[in-house]
CSV table of C-alpha atoms in Angstrom, one decimal:
chain,number,residue,atom,x,y,z
U,100,MET,CA,-30.8,-7.3,-3.3
U,101,LYS,CA,-27.7,-6.2,-5.1
U,102,ARG,CA,-25.7,-7.2,-2.1
U,103,SER,CA,-27.0,-10.8,-2.0
U,104,LEU,CA,-26.3,-11.0,-5.7
U,105,ASP,CA,-22.7,-10.0,-5.0
U,106,THR,CA,-22.4,-12.6,-2.3
U,107,ILE,CA,-23.8,-15.3,-4.7
U,108,LEU,CA,-21.3,-14.2,-7.4
U,109,LEU,CA,-18.5,-14.4,-4.9
U,110,ILE,CA,-19.5,-17.9,-3.8
U,111,ALA,CA,-19.8,-18.9,-7.5
U,112,ALA,CA,-16.3,-17.6,-8.2
U,113,GLY,CA,-14.9,-19.5,-5.2
U,114,LEU,CA,-16.5,-22.7,-6.4
U,115,ILE,CA,-15.1,-22.2,-9.9
U,116,ILE,CA,-11.6,-21.7,-8.5
U,117,TRP,CA,-12.1,-24.8,-6.3
U,118,GLN,CA,-13.2,-26.8,-9.3
U,119,LEU,CA,-10.1,-25.6,-11.3
U,120,LEU,CA,-7.8,-26.5,-8.4
U,121,HIS,CA,-9.4,-29.9,-8.3
U,122,MET,CA,-8.7,-30.4,-12.0
U,123,ALA,CA,-5.1,-29.4,-11.5
U,124,VAL,CA,-4.5,-31.8,-8.5
U,125,PRO,CA,-7.3,-34.3,-8.5
U,126,TYR,CA,-5.7,-36.6,-5.8
U,127,ALA,CA,-5.3,-33.8,-3.3
U,128,LEU,CA,-8.5,-32.0,-3.6
U,129,THR,CA,-12.1,-33.3,-4.1
U,130,SER,CA,-14.4,-31.4,-6.4
U,131,PRO,CA,-17.2,-29.2,-4.9
U,132,ALA,CA,-19.8,-31.7,-6.2
U,133,GLY,CA,-17.9,-34.7,-4.8
U,134,THR,CA,-17.5,-32.9,-1.4
U,135,ALA,CA,-21.2,-32.1,-1.3
U,136,VAL,CA,-22.1,-35.7,-2.0
U,137,LYS,CA,-19.7,-37.0,0.6
U,138,ALA,CA,-21.0,-34.5,3.2
U,139,TRP,CA,-24.6,-35.6,2.5
U,140,ASN,CA,-23.6,-39.2,2.9
U,141,MET,CA,-21.9,-38.4,6.2
U,142,LEU,CA,-24.9,-36.5,7.5
U,143,ASN,CA,-27.0,-39.6,6.8
U,144,SER,CA,-24.6,-42.1,8.4
U,145,ALA,CA,-24.8,-43.1,12.0
U,146,THR,CA,-21.1,-42.9,12.6
U,147,PHE,CA,-20.8,-39.2,12.0
U,148,TRP,CA,-23.2,-37.9,14.6
U,149,PRO,CA,-21.4,-39.0,17.8
U,150,HIS,CA,-18.3,-37.1,16.5
U,151,ALA,CA,-20.3,-34.0,15.7
U,152,ALA,CA,-22.1,-34.2,19.1
U,153,GLU,CA,-18.7,-34.5,20.9
U,154,THR,CA,-17.3,-31.4,19.1
U,155,GLY,CA,-20.5,-29.5,19.6
U,156,LYS,CA,-20.6,-30.3,23.3
U,157,ALA,CA,-17.0,-29.3,23.9
U,158,PHE,CA,-17.4,-26.2,21.8
U,159,LEU,CA,-20.6,-25.1,23.6
U,160,TYR,CA,-19.0,-25.5,27.1
U,161,ALA,CA,-15.8,-23.8,26.0
U,162,LEU,CA,-17.7,-20.9,24.5
U,163,LEU,CA,-19.8,-20.4,27.6
U,164,LEU,CA,-16.7,-20.5,29.8
U,165,ALA,CA,-14.8,-18.2,27.5
U,166,ILE,CA,-17.7,-15.7,27.5
U,167,ALA,CA,-18.3,-15.8,31.2
U,168,GLY,CA,-14.5,-15.7,32.0
U,169,GLY,CA,-13.7,-13.1,29.4
U,170,LEU,CA,-16.4,-10.7,30.4
U,171,ALA,CA,-15.5,-11.1,34.1
U,172,ILE,CA,-11.8,-10.4,33.5
U,173,GLY,CA,-12.5,-7.7,30.9
U,174,LEU,CA,-15.2,-5.8,32.9
U,175,GLY,CA,-13.3,-6.3,36.2
U,176,LEU,CA,-10.0,-4.9,34.8
U,177,GLY,CA,-11.7,-2.2,32.8
U,178,LEU,CA,-13.5,-0.6,35.7
U,179,ASN,CA,-10.2,0.6,37.1
U,180,ARG,CA,-7.9,2.7,35.0
U,181,THR,CA,-4.6,1.5,36.5
U,182,SER,CA,-5.5,-2.2,36.4
U,183,ALA,CA,-6.5,-1.8,32.7
U,184,GLU,CA,-3.2,-0.1,31.8
U,185,VAL,CA,-1.3,-2.8,33.7
U,186,ALA,CA,-3.2,-5.7,32.2
U,187,GLU,CA,-3.4,-4.6,28.5
U,188,PRO,CA,0.1,-5.5,27.3
U,189,ILE,CA,0.0,-8.7,29.3
U,190,LEU,CA,-3.3,-9.8,27.7
U,191,VAL,CA,-2.1,-8.8,24.3
U,192,SER,CA,1.1,-10.8,24.6
U,193,VAL,CA,-0.8,-13.8,26.0
U,194,TYR,CA,-3.2,-13.4,23.0
U,195,SER,CA,-0.4,-13.7,20.5
U,196,LEU,CA,1.3,-16.7,22.1
U,197,PRO,CA,1.1,-19.8,20.0
U,198,LYS,CA,-1.2,-21.6,22.4
U,199,VAL,CA,-0.7,-25.0,20.8
U,200,THR,CA,2.6,-25.1,22.7
U,201,LEU,CA,0.5,-25.1,26.0
U,202,TYR,CA,-1.6,-28.0,24.9
U,203,PRO,CA,0.7,-30.6,26.5
U,204,LEU,CA,0.4,-28.7,29.8
U,205,ILE,CA,-3.4,-28.9,29.5
U,206,LEU,CA,-3.4,-32.5,28.7
U,207,LEU,CA,-1.2,-33.2,31.7
U,208,ILE,CA,-3.6,-31.2,34.0
U,209,PHE,CA,-6.9,-32.5,32.6
U,210,GLY,CA,-6.0,-35.8,31.1
U,211,LEU,CA,-7.2,-37.1,27.8
U,212,GLY,CA,-10.8,-36.4,27.0
U,213,VAL,CA,-13.5,-33.7,26.8
U,214,PRO,CA,-12.3,-31.5,29.7
U,215,ALA,CA,-8.9,-31.0,28.0
U,216,LYS,CA,-10.6,-29.9,24.8
U,217,ILE,CA,-13.0,-27.6,26.7
U,218,ALA,CA,-10.0,-26.0,28.5
U,219,PHE,CA,-8.1,-25.6,25.3
U,220,GLY,CA,-11.0,-24.0,23.5
U,221,THR,CA,-11.6,-21.7,26.4
U,222,LEU,CA,-8.0,-20.7,26.5
U,223,HIS,CA,-8.2,-19.6,22.9
U,224,GLY,CA,-11.5,-17.7,23.2
U,225,ILE,CA,-11.2,-16.0,26.6
U,226,ILE,CA,-8.4,-13.5,25.9
U,227,PRO,CA,-9.9,-11.7,22.9
U,228,ILE,CA,-13.3,-11.4,24.7
U,229,ALA,CA,-11.5,-10.0,27.7
U,230,ILE,CA,-9.5,-7.5,25.7
U,231,PHE,CA,-12.5,-6.2,23.8
U,232,ALA,CA,-14.7,-6.0,27.0
U,233,MET,CA,-11.9,-4.1,28.8
U,234,ASN,CA,-11.4,-1.6,26.0
U,235,ALA,CA,-15.1,-1.2,25.7
U,236,VAL,CA,-15.5,-0.2,29.3
U,237,ARG,CA,-12.4,2.1,29.2
U,238,ASN,CA,-13.8,4.0,26.2
U,239,LEU,CA,-17.2,4.6,27.6
U,240,ALA,CA,-18.2,8.3,27.3
U,241,PRO,CA,-17.2,10.3,30.3
U,242,VAL,CA,-20.6,11.8,30.6
U,243,HIS,CA,-22.1,8.4,31.3
U,244,LEU,CA,-19.6,7.9,34.1
U,245,LYS,CA,-20.4,11.3,35.6
U,246,THR,CA,-24.1,10.4,35.4
U,247,VAL,CA,-23.3,7.3,37.4
U,248,LYS,CA,-21.7,9.5,40.1
U,249,VAL,CA,-24.5,12.1,40.1
U,250,LEU,CA,-27.2,9.4,40.5
U,251,ARG,CA,-25.1,7.6,43.1
U,252,LEU,CA,-25.7,4.2,41.5
U,253,SER,CA,-24.4,1.1,43.4
U,254,ARG,CA,-21.8,-1.1,41.7
U,255,THR,CA,-24.3,-3.7,40.6
U,256,GLN,CA,-26.6,-1.0,39.2
U,257,THR,CA,-23.7,0.7,37.4
U,258,LEU,CA,-22.7,-2.6,35.8
U,259,LEU,CA,-26.2,-3.6,34.7
U,260,THR,CA,-27.5,-0.2,33.6
U,261,VAL,CA,-24.5,1.7,32.3
U,262,PHE,CA,-21.4,-0.5,31.7
U,263,ILE,CA,-22.9,-3.5,30.0
U,264,PRO,CA,-25.4,-1.7,27.7
U,265,GLY,CA,-22.8,1.0,26.8
U,266,ALA,CA,-20.1,-1.6,26.1
U,267,LEU,CA,-22.4,-4.0,24.3
U,268,PRO,CA,-21.4,-3.2,20.7
U,269,GLU,CA,-17.7,-3.8,21.4
U,270,ILE,CA,-18.5,-6.8,23.5
U,271,VAL,CA,-20.3,-8.4,20.5
U,272,SER,CA,-17.2,-7.7,18.3
U,273,GLY,CA,-15.1,-9.5,20.9
U,274,LEU,CA,-17.6,-12.4,21.0
U,275,ARG,CA,-17.3,-12.8,17.2
U,276,ILE,CA,-13.6,-13.2,17.4
U,277,GLY,CA,-13.8,-15.3,20.5
U,278,PHE,CA,-16.3,-17.6,18.8
U,279,SER,CA,-14.0,-18.3,15.8
U,280,LEU,CA,-10.9,-18.9,18.0
U,281,THR,CA,-12.8,-21.1,20.5
U,282,LEU,CA,-13.9,-23.3,17.6
U,283,LEU,CA,-10.3,-23.4,16.3
U,284,GLY,CA,-9.0,-24.3,19.7
U,285,VAL,CA,-11.5,-27.1,20.2
U,286,LEU,CA,-10.6,-28.5,16.7
U,287,ILE,CA,-6.9,-28.3,17.2
U,288,GLY,CA,-7.4,-30.0,20.6
U,289,GLU,CA,-9.2,-32.8,18.8
U,290,MET,CA,-6.5,-33.1,16.1
U,291,PHE,CA,-3.9,-34.0,18.7
U,292,ALA,CA,-4.2,-36.9,21.2
U,293,SER,CA,-8.0,-37.4,20.8
U,294,GLN,CA,-10.2,-40.3,19.7
U,295,ARG,CA,-13.5,-38.5,19.1
U,296,GLY,CA,-14.8,-35.4,17.5
U,297,LEU,CA,-14.6,-33.7,14.1
U,298,GLY,CA,-10.9,-32.8,14.5
U,299,TYR,CA,-10.2,-36.5,15.1
U,300,LEU,CA,-12.2,-37.4,12.0
U,301,ILE,CA,-10.0,-35.0,10.0
U,302,MET,CA,-6.8,-36.4,11.5
U,303,ASN,CA,-7.9,-39.9,10.9
U,304,ALA,CA,-8.8,-39.1,7.3
U,305,ILE,CA,-5.4,-37.5,6.8
U,306,GLY,CA,-3.8,-40.6,8.1
U,307,LEU,CA,-5.8,-42.8,5.6
U,308,HIS,CA,-5.4,-40.2,2.9
U,309,ASP,CA,-9.2,-40.1,2.6
U,310,VAL,CA,-9.4,-36.7,0.9
U,311,PRO,CA,-13.2,-36.6,0.4
U,312,THR,CA,-13.8,-37.0,4.1
U,313,ILE,CA,-11.3,-34.2,4.9
U,314,MET,CA,-12.9,-31.9,2.4
U,315,ALA,CA,-16.5,-32.7,3.5
U,316,VAL,CA,-15.7,-32.1,7.2
U,317,ILE,CA,-13.9,-28.8,6.5
U,318,ALA,CA,-16.7,-27.7,4.2
U,319,MET,CA,-19.4,-28.4,6.8
U,320,LEU,CA,-17.4,-26.7,9.5
U,321,GLY,CA,-16.7,-23.8,7.2
U,322,ILE,CA,-20.4,-23.3,6.3
U,323,ALA,CA,-21.4,-23.5,10.0
U,324,ALA,CA,-18.7,-21.0,11.0
U,325,VAL,CA,-19.6,-18.5,8.1
U,326,LEU,CA,-23.3,-18.6,8.9
U,327,ALA,CA,-22.7,-18.1,12.7
U,328,SER,CA,-20.2,-15.3,11.9
U,329,ALA,CA,-22.5,-13.6,9.4
U,330,PHE,CA,-25.3,-13.6,12.0
U,331,MET,CA,-22.9,-12.0,14.6
U,332,LEU,CA,-21.6,-9.5,12.0
U,333,TRP,CA,-25.2,-8.5,11.4
U,334,LEU,CA,-25.8,-8.1,15.1
U,335,ASP,CA,-22.6,-6.2,15.4
U,336,HIS,CA,-23.5,-3.7,12.7
U,337,ARG,CA,-27.0,-3.1,14.2
U,338,LEU,CA,-25.6,-2.5,17.6
U,339,HIS,CA,-22.9,-0.1,16.4
U,340,HIS,CA,-25.4,1.8,14.3
U,341,ARG,CA,-27.8,2.1,17.2
U,342,ALA,CA,-25.0,3.4,19.4
U,343,ALA,CA,-23.8,5.9,16.9
M,16,MET,CA,10.0,3.1,34.1
M,17,SER,CA,6.6,4.4,34.9
M,18,ARG,CA,4.5,3.4,37.9
M,19,VAL,CA,2.2,1.2,35.7
M,20,GLY,CA,5.3,-0.5,34.3
M,21,TRP,CA,6.5,-1.4,37.8
M,22,ILE,CA,3.1,-2.7,38.8
M,23,ARG,CA,3.0,-4.8,35.6
M,24,LEU,CA,6.5,-6.2,36.3
M,25,LEU,CA,5.3,-7.0,39.9
M,26,VAL,CA,2.2,-8.8,38.7
M,27,VAL,CA,4.1,-10.9,36.1
M,28,GLY,CA,7.0,-11.6,38.6
M,29,GLY,CA,4.5,-12.5,41.3
M,30,PHE,CA,2.7,-14.9,39.0
M,31,ILE,CA,6.0,-16.7,38.1
M,32,LEU,CA,7.1,-16.7,41.7
M,33,ALA,CA,3.8,-18.3,42.8
M,34,ILE,CA,4.2,-21.1,40.2
M,35,GLU,CA,7.8,-21.6,41.3
M,36,LEU,CA,6.7,-21.9,44.9
M,37,LEU,CA,3.8,-24.3,44.1
M,38,CYS,CA,6.1,-26.5,42.1
M,39,ARG,CA,9.0,-26.4,44.6
M,40,THR,CA,6.7,-27.3,47.5
M,41,GLY,CA,5.2,-30.2,45.6
M,42,MET,CA,1.7,-28.8,45.4
M,43,ILE,CA,2.0,-29.1,41.6
M,44,SER,CA,3.4,-32.5,40.7
M,45,PRO,CA,6.6,-32.4,38.5
M,46,ARG,CA,4.8,-34.8,36.2
M,47,VAL,CA,2.4,-31.9,35.4
M,48,LEU,CA,4.5,-28.8,35.5
M,49,ILE,CA,8.2,-28.2,36.3
M,50,ALA,CA,9.3,-25.1,38.1
M,51,PRO,CA,10.1,-22.0,35.9
M,52,SER,CA,13.6,-21.8,37.2
M,53,ASP,CA,14.1,-25.5,36.3
M,54,MET,CA,12.7,-24.7,32.7
M,55,ALA,CA,15.3,-21.9,32.3
M,56,ILE,CA,18.2,-24.2,33.5
M,57,ARG,CA,17.1,-27.0,31.2
M,58,LEU,CA,16.7,-24.6,28.3
M,59,TYR,CA,20.2,-23.2,28.9
M,60,ARG,CA,21.6,-26.7,28.9
M,61,LEU,CA,19.6,-27.6,25.8
M,62,LEU,CA,20.9,-24.5,23.9
M,63,LEU,CA,24.5,-25.2,25.0
M,64,SER,CA,24.2,-28.9,23.9
M,65,GLY,CA,23.1,-27.7,20.4
M,66,GLN,CA,20.5,-30.5,20.1
M,67,ALA,CA,17.6,-28.1,19.4
M,68,ASN,CA,19.5,-25.6,17.2
M,69,ALA,CA,18.4,-27.2,13.9
M,70,ASP,CA,14.7,-27.1,15.0
M,71,ILE,CA,14.9,-23.6,16.2
M,72,ILE,CA,16.6,-22.3,13.0
M,73,GLU,CA,14.0,-24.2,10.9
M,74,THR,CA,11.0,-22.8,12.8
M,75,LEU,CA,12.3,-19.2,12.8
M,76,GLY,CA,13.1,-19.5,9.1
M,77,ASN,CA,9.5,-20.8,8.4
M,78,VAL,CA,8.0,-17.9,10.4
M,79,ALA,CA,10.2,-15.3,8.7
M,80,ILE,CA,9.3,-16.6,5.2
M,81,SER,CA,5.6,-16.9,5.9
M,82,LEU,CA,5.6,-13.4,7.6
M,83,VAL,CA,7.2,-11.7,4.6
M,84,LEU,CA,4.7,-13.5,2.2
M,85,SER,CA,1.7,-12.7,4.3
M,86,VAL,CA,2.5,-9.0,4.9
M,87,SER,CA,3.3,-8.2,1.3
M,88,GLY,CA,0.6,-10.5,-0.1
M,89,GLY,CA,-2.0,-9.2,2.5
M,90,PHE,CA,-1.2,-5.6,1.6
M,91,ALA,CA,-1.5,-6.2,-2.1
M,92,ILE,CA,-4.8,-8.2,-1.8
M,93,GLY,CA,-6.2,-5.7,0.8
M,94,ALA,CA,-5.4,-2.8,-1.6
M,95,ALA,CA,-7.0,-4.7,-4.5
M,96,ILE,CA,-10.2,-5.5,-2.5
M,97,HIS,CA,-10.5,-1.9,-1.3
M,98,ALA,CA,-10.5,-0.7,-4.8
M,99,LEU,CA,-13.5,-2.8,-5.6
M,100,PRO,CA,-16.3,-1.8,-3.1
M,101,ARG,CA,-18.8,-4.4,-4.3
M,102,LEU,CA,-16.4,-7.2,-3.9
M,103,ARG,CA,-15.5,-5.8,-0.5
M,104,ARG,CA,-19.0,-5.8,0.8
M,105,ALA,CA,-19.5,-9.3,-0.3
M,106,ILE,CA,-16.3,-10.6,1.1
M,107,ASP,CA,-16.4,-9.0,4.6
M,108,PRO,CA,-18.4,-11.7,6.4
M,109,PHE,CA,-16.1,-14.4,4.9
M,110,LEU,CA,-13.0,-12.6,6.1
M,111,ALA,CA,-14.6,-12.2,9.5
M,112,SER,CA,-15.3,-15.9,9.9
M,113,TYR,CA,-12.0,-17.0,8.3
M,114,TYR,CA,-10.2,-17.8,11.5
M,115,ALA,CA,-12.7,-20.5,12.5
M,116,LEU,CA,-11.5,-22.8,9.7
M,117,PRO,CA,-9.1,-25.6,10.6
M,118,PHE,CA,-6.5,-25.0,7.8
M,119,PHE,CA,-4.2,-27.6,9.2
M,120,ALA,CA,-6.4,-30.1,7.5
M,121,PHE,CA,-5.1,-28.8,4.2
M,122,TYR,CA,-1.6,-29.9,5.1
M,123,PRO,CA,-1.9,-33.0,2.8
M,124,LEU,CA,-3.0,-30.8,-0.1
M,125,PHE,CA,0.1,-28.6,0.5
M,126,ILE,CA,2.4,-31.6,0.6
M,127,VAL,CA,1.1,-32.6,-2.8
M,128,MET,CA,1.5,-29.0,-4.1
M,129,PHE,CA,4.8,-28.1,-2.5
M,130,GLY,CA,6.4,-31.4,-1.6
M,131,LEU,CA,7.6,-32.6,1.8
M,132,GLY,CA,9.6,-30.0,3.6
M,133,ARG,CA,9.0,-26.5,4.7
M,134,GLY,CA,6.7,-25.5,1.8
M,135,ALA,CA,3.6,-26.9,3.4
M,136,VAL,CA,4.4,-25.5,6.8
M,137,VAL,CA,5.1,-22.0,5.3
M,138,ALA,CA,1.8,-22.3,3.4
M,139,ILE,CA,-0.1,-22.8,6.6
M,140,GLY,CA,1.7,-19.9,8.3
M,141,PHE,CA,0.9,-17.7,5.3
M,142,LEU,CA,-2.8,-18.7,5.3
M,143,PHE,CA,-2.9,-17.7,9.0
M,144,GLY,CA,-1.1,-14.4,8.7
M,145,VAL,CA,-2.4,-13.1,5.4
M,146,VAL,CA,-6.0,-12.4,6.4
M,147,ALA,CA,-5.0,-10.4,9.5
M,148,MET,CA,-3.0,-8.2,7.1
M,149,ILE,CA,-5.8,-8.0,4.6
M,150,ILE,CA,-8.3,-6.8,7.3
M,151,ALA,CA,-5.8,-4.3,8.7
M,152,THR,CA,-5.1,-2.9,5.2
M,153,LEU,CA,-8.8,-2.5,4.6
M,154,ASN,CA,-9.2,-0.8,7.9
M,155,GLY,CA,-6.3,1.5,7.2
M,156,PHE,CA,-7.5,2.4,3.7
M,157,ASP,CA,-11.0,3.2,5.1
M,158,ARG,CA,-9.5,5.9,7.3
M,159,ILE,CA,-7.4,7.7,4.7
M,160,PRO,CA,-8.4,11.4,4.6
M,161,ARG,CA,-10.5,12.2,1.5
M,162,VAL,CA,-8.3,15.1,0.7
M,163,LEU,CA,-5.3,12.8,0.1
M,164,VAL,CA,-7.3,10.5,-2.2
M,165,ARG,CA,-8.4,13.6,-4.1
M,166,THR,CA,-4.8,14.7,-4.4
M,167,ALA,CA,-3.9,11.4,-6.0
M,168,GLU,CA,-6.7,11.9,-8.5
M,169,VAL,CA,-5.6,15.5,-9.2
M,170,TYR,CA,-2.1,14.2,-10.0
M,171,HIS,CA,-3.5,11.5,-12.3
M,172,MET,CA,-1.8,8.7,-10.3
M,173,GLY,CA,-2.5,5.2,-11.4
M,174,PRO,CA,-3.9,2.7,-8.9
M,175,VAL,CA,-0.5,1.2,-8.1
M,176,ALA,CA,1.2,4.5,-7.7
M,177,ALA,CA,-1.6,5.8,-5.5
M,178,ALA,CA,-1.5,2.7,-3.4
M,179,LEU,CA,2.2,2.9,-2.8
M,180,ARG,CA,2.8,6.7,-2.5
M,181,ILE,CA,-0.4,7.9,-0.9
M,182,LYS,CA,-2.3,5.1,0.7
M,183,LEU,CA,0.6,3.1,2.1
M,184,PRO,CA,2.2,6.0,4.1
M,185,SER,CA,-1.1,7.4,5.4
M,186,ALA,CA,-2.4,4.0,6.5
M,187,VAL,CA,0.8,3.0,8.3
M,188,PRO,CA,-0.5,3.0,11.9
M,189,TYR,CA,-3.2,0.4,10.9
M,190,LEU,CA,-0.8,-1.5,8.8
M,191,PHE,CA,1.4,-1.7,11.8
M,192,THR,CA,-1.4,-3.4,13.7
M,193,GLY,CA,-1.7,-5.8,10.8
M,194,VAL,CA,2.0,-6.6,10.9
M,195,LYS,CA,1.8,-7.2,14.6
M,196,LEU,CA,-1.1,-9.6,14.2
M,197,ALA,CA,0.6,-11.3,11.2
M,198,ILE,CA,3.6,-12.0,13.4
M,199,ALA,CA,1.5,-13.5,16.1
M,200,TYR,CA,-0.6,-15.6,13.6
M,201,CYS,CA,2.5,-16.7,11.6
M,202,PHE,CA,4.0,-18.0,14.8
M,203,ILE,CA,0.7,-19.7,15.7
M,204,GLY,CA,0.3,-21.2,12.3
M,205,VAL,CA,3.8,-22.5,11.8
M,206,ILE,CA,4.2,-23.9,15.3
M,207,ALA,CA,0.7,-25.5,15.3
M,208,ALA,CA,1.4,-27.1,11.8
M,209,GLU,CA,4.7,-28.5,13.1
M,210,PHE,CA,3.0,-29.6,16.3
M,211,ILE,CA,0.2,-31.6,14.6
M,212,MET,CA,1.7,-32.8,11.4
M,213,ALA,CA,5.3,-32.0,10.4
M,214,SER,CA,8.3,-34.1,11.3
M,215,SER,CA,10.8,-31.3,12.2
M,216,GLY,CA,10.8,-27.9,13.8
M,217,LEU,CA,10.1,-26.6,17.3
M,218,GLY,CA,6.4,-27.6,17.3
M,219,TYR,CA,7.3,-31.1,16.3
M,220,ALA,CA,10.1,-31.3,19.0
M,221,ILE,CA,7.5,-30.3,21.7
M,222,ALA,CA,5.0,-32.9,20.5
M,223,TYR,CA,7.7,-35.5,20.3
M,224,ALA,CA,8.9,-34.8,23.8
M,225,PHE,CA,5.3,-34.9,25.0
M,226,ASN,CA,4.8,-38.4,23.5
M,227,ASN,CA,8.0,-39.6,25.1
M,228,PHE,CA,7.2,-38.3,28.6
M,229,ASP,CA,10.3,-36.1,28.3
M,230,ASN,CA,8.8,-33.3,30.4
M,231,GLY,CA,12.1,-31.5,30.9
M,232,LYS,CA,12.8,-31.0,27.2
M,233,MET,CA,9.2,-30.2,26.5
M,234,TYR,CA,9.0,-27.4,29.1
M,235,ALA,CA,12.4,-26.1,28.1
M,236,LEU,CA,11.2,-25.7,24.5
M,237,MET,CA,7.8,-24.3,25.5
M,238,PHE,CA,9.6,-21.8,27.7
M,239,PHE,CA,11.8,-20.8,24.8
M,240,ILE,CA,8.8,-20.1,22.5
M,241,ILE,CA,7.0,-18.1,25.2
M,242,VAL,CA,10.0,-16.0,26.0
M,243,LEU,CA,10.8,-15.5,22.3
M,244,VAL,CA,7.3,-14.4,21.3
M,245,THR,CA,7.0,-12.2,24.4
M,246,ILE,CA,10.3,-10.4,23.5
M,247,VAL,CA,9.2,-9.9,19.9
M,248,ASN,CA,5.9,-8.5,21.1
M,249,ALA,CA,7.5,-6.2,23.6
M,250,LEU,CA,9.9,-4.9,21.0
M,251,PHE,CA,7.1,-4.1,18.6
M,252,TYR,CA,5.0,-2.6,21.3
M,253,THR,CA,7.7,-0.1,22.3
M,254,TYR,CA,8.6,0.7,18.7
M,255,GLU,CA,5.0,1.3,17.8
M,256,ARG,CA,4.6,3.6,20.8
M,257,ARG,CA,7.6,5.6,19.8
M,258,LEU,CA,6.4,5.9,16.2
M,259,MET,CA,3.0,7.1,17.4
M,260,ARG,CA,4.5,9.7,19.7
M,261,ARG,CA,6.6,11.0,16.9
M,262,TRP,CA,3.6,11.4,14.7
M,263,GLY,CA,1.7,13.0,17.6
M,264,ARG,CA,-1.2,10.6,17.6
């Protein structure tokens, strides 16, 4: 109860700061109330939904690809000690590359349109998921690995009954970061060389200096991201506590 | 070099060689990707001609400023949040979902606040880097041995003195992780902001070359950024390892 009160207080403080900023620079920043009204109008307008659906579709595919690919890479590399040691610095340095620079390459491969956005989102999300999954497998308790040997489990059995359940808490942490970055990747993809999607809406509004639209889209994205993230954080805590 | 190091070199080298072969044999069209050796040659010529120097200096300057701001600011904010446990519990989910927000959209706001020029780009780099540093500071402060915190209490240190003389040194390994992430995020933020919005800098030069079908220049600059970031990462990685070994961790 006290915790939710604190959250409400924090949100209230944020809104007050936002309102004060709005009063300082009214042309650059819409007020919280104005943003809410604009967001409500957009949600009720027919032109908004195709863009939201486009972003949602690209994000969903990108996230699924990032999860599948990241887990395959991470679990595959983590199973073997040498391959994990070889791969870790490579993955970490790929992770910290400014991937925007690679966007032209992706556009040249996939052409303009949804596939390029999906590929760009996947590129952002796949690496953190792989890194977390790999470290999760590497840090499994040795006694579990010995049990696998004693029981002579097959590779599939090992993966399904020991590795994935044992590594699940870490994997969920990776998914949380992968989720955020995939969304960011899809949006950046839409902000450059795109004609549809929420990123395009933002870019278009920037071009027209339509501040209320910019703020409304960001606010809606922000709320969706925070809610999804809070859910995964809750899952994360639960899994880590169960494991401990 | 260790055996693992050699294998790693072999893997990366093999990958580059494979791309080189695919490009040279025409399996990958030069309209999509040019050969890595060609990128290096074009980059060399570009650097000699001096055309890109202004953009390079501008981008590196932006990264450096936003890095300094986000590391010092992130440490200060992290230390302040850590001192207030109630605020910290409430703010955690927001910090965790922070990176899903498209800050680039705030660029017009920053132009109004800081004017045209590097201020707006630096602000986006700072927004990207600062939260990684805040999270790392919180993590580091969580793991400070209780006895050290007690020592600070016994000596009646104020919050600032305790933060700088006790908490900062004992949280260094975690802060190091934060600095590493902040470097990566500042690069990402600055270059992405330049790529999408600004009208100067390396990111802008790449987007400009893309729009003009100037693949040679585009790949030369992309190659430059990738090599630069990889070198910076590798330097930090080795330095961190040495630091850890000296501290016996």
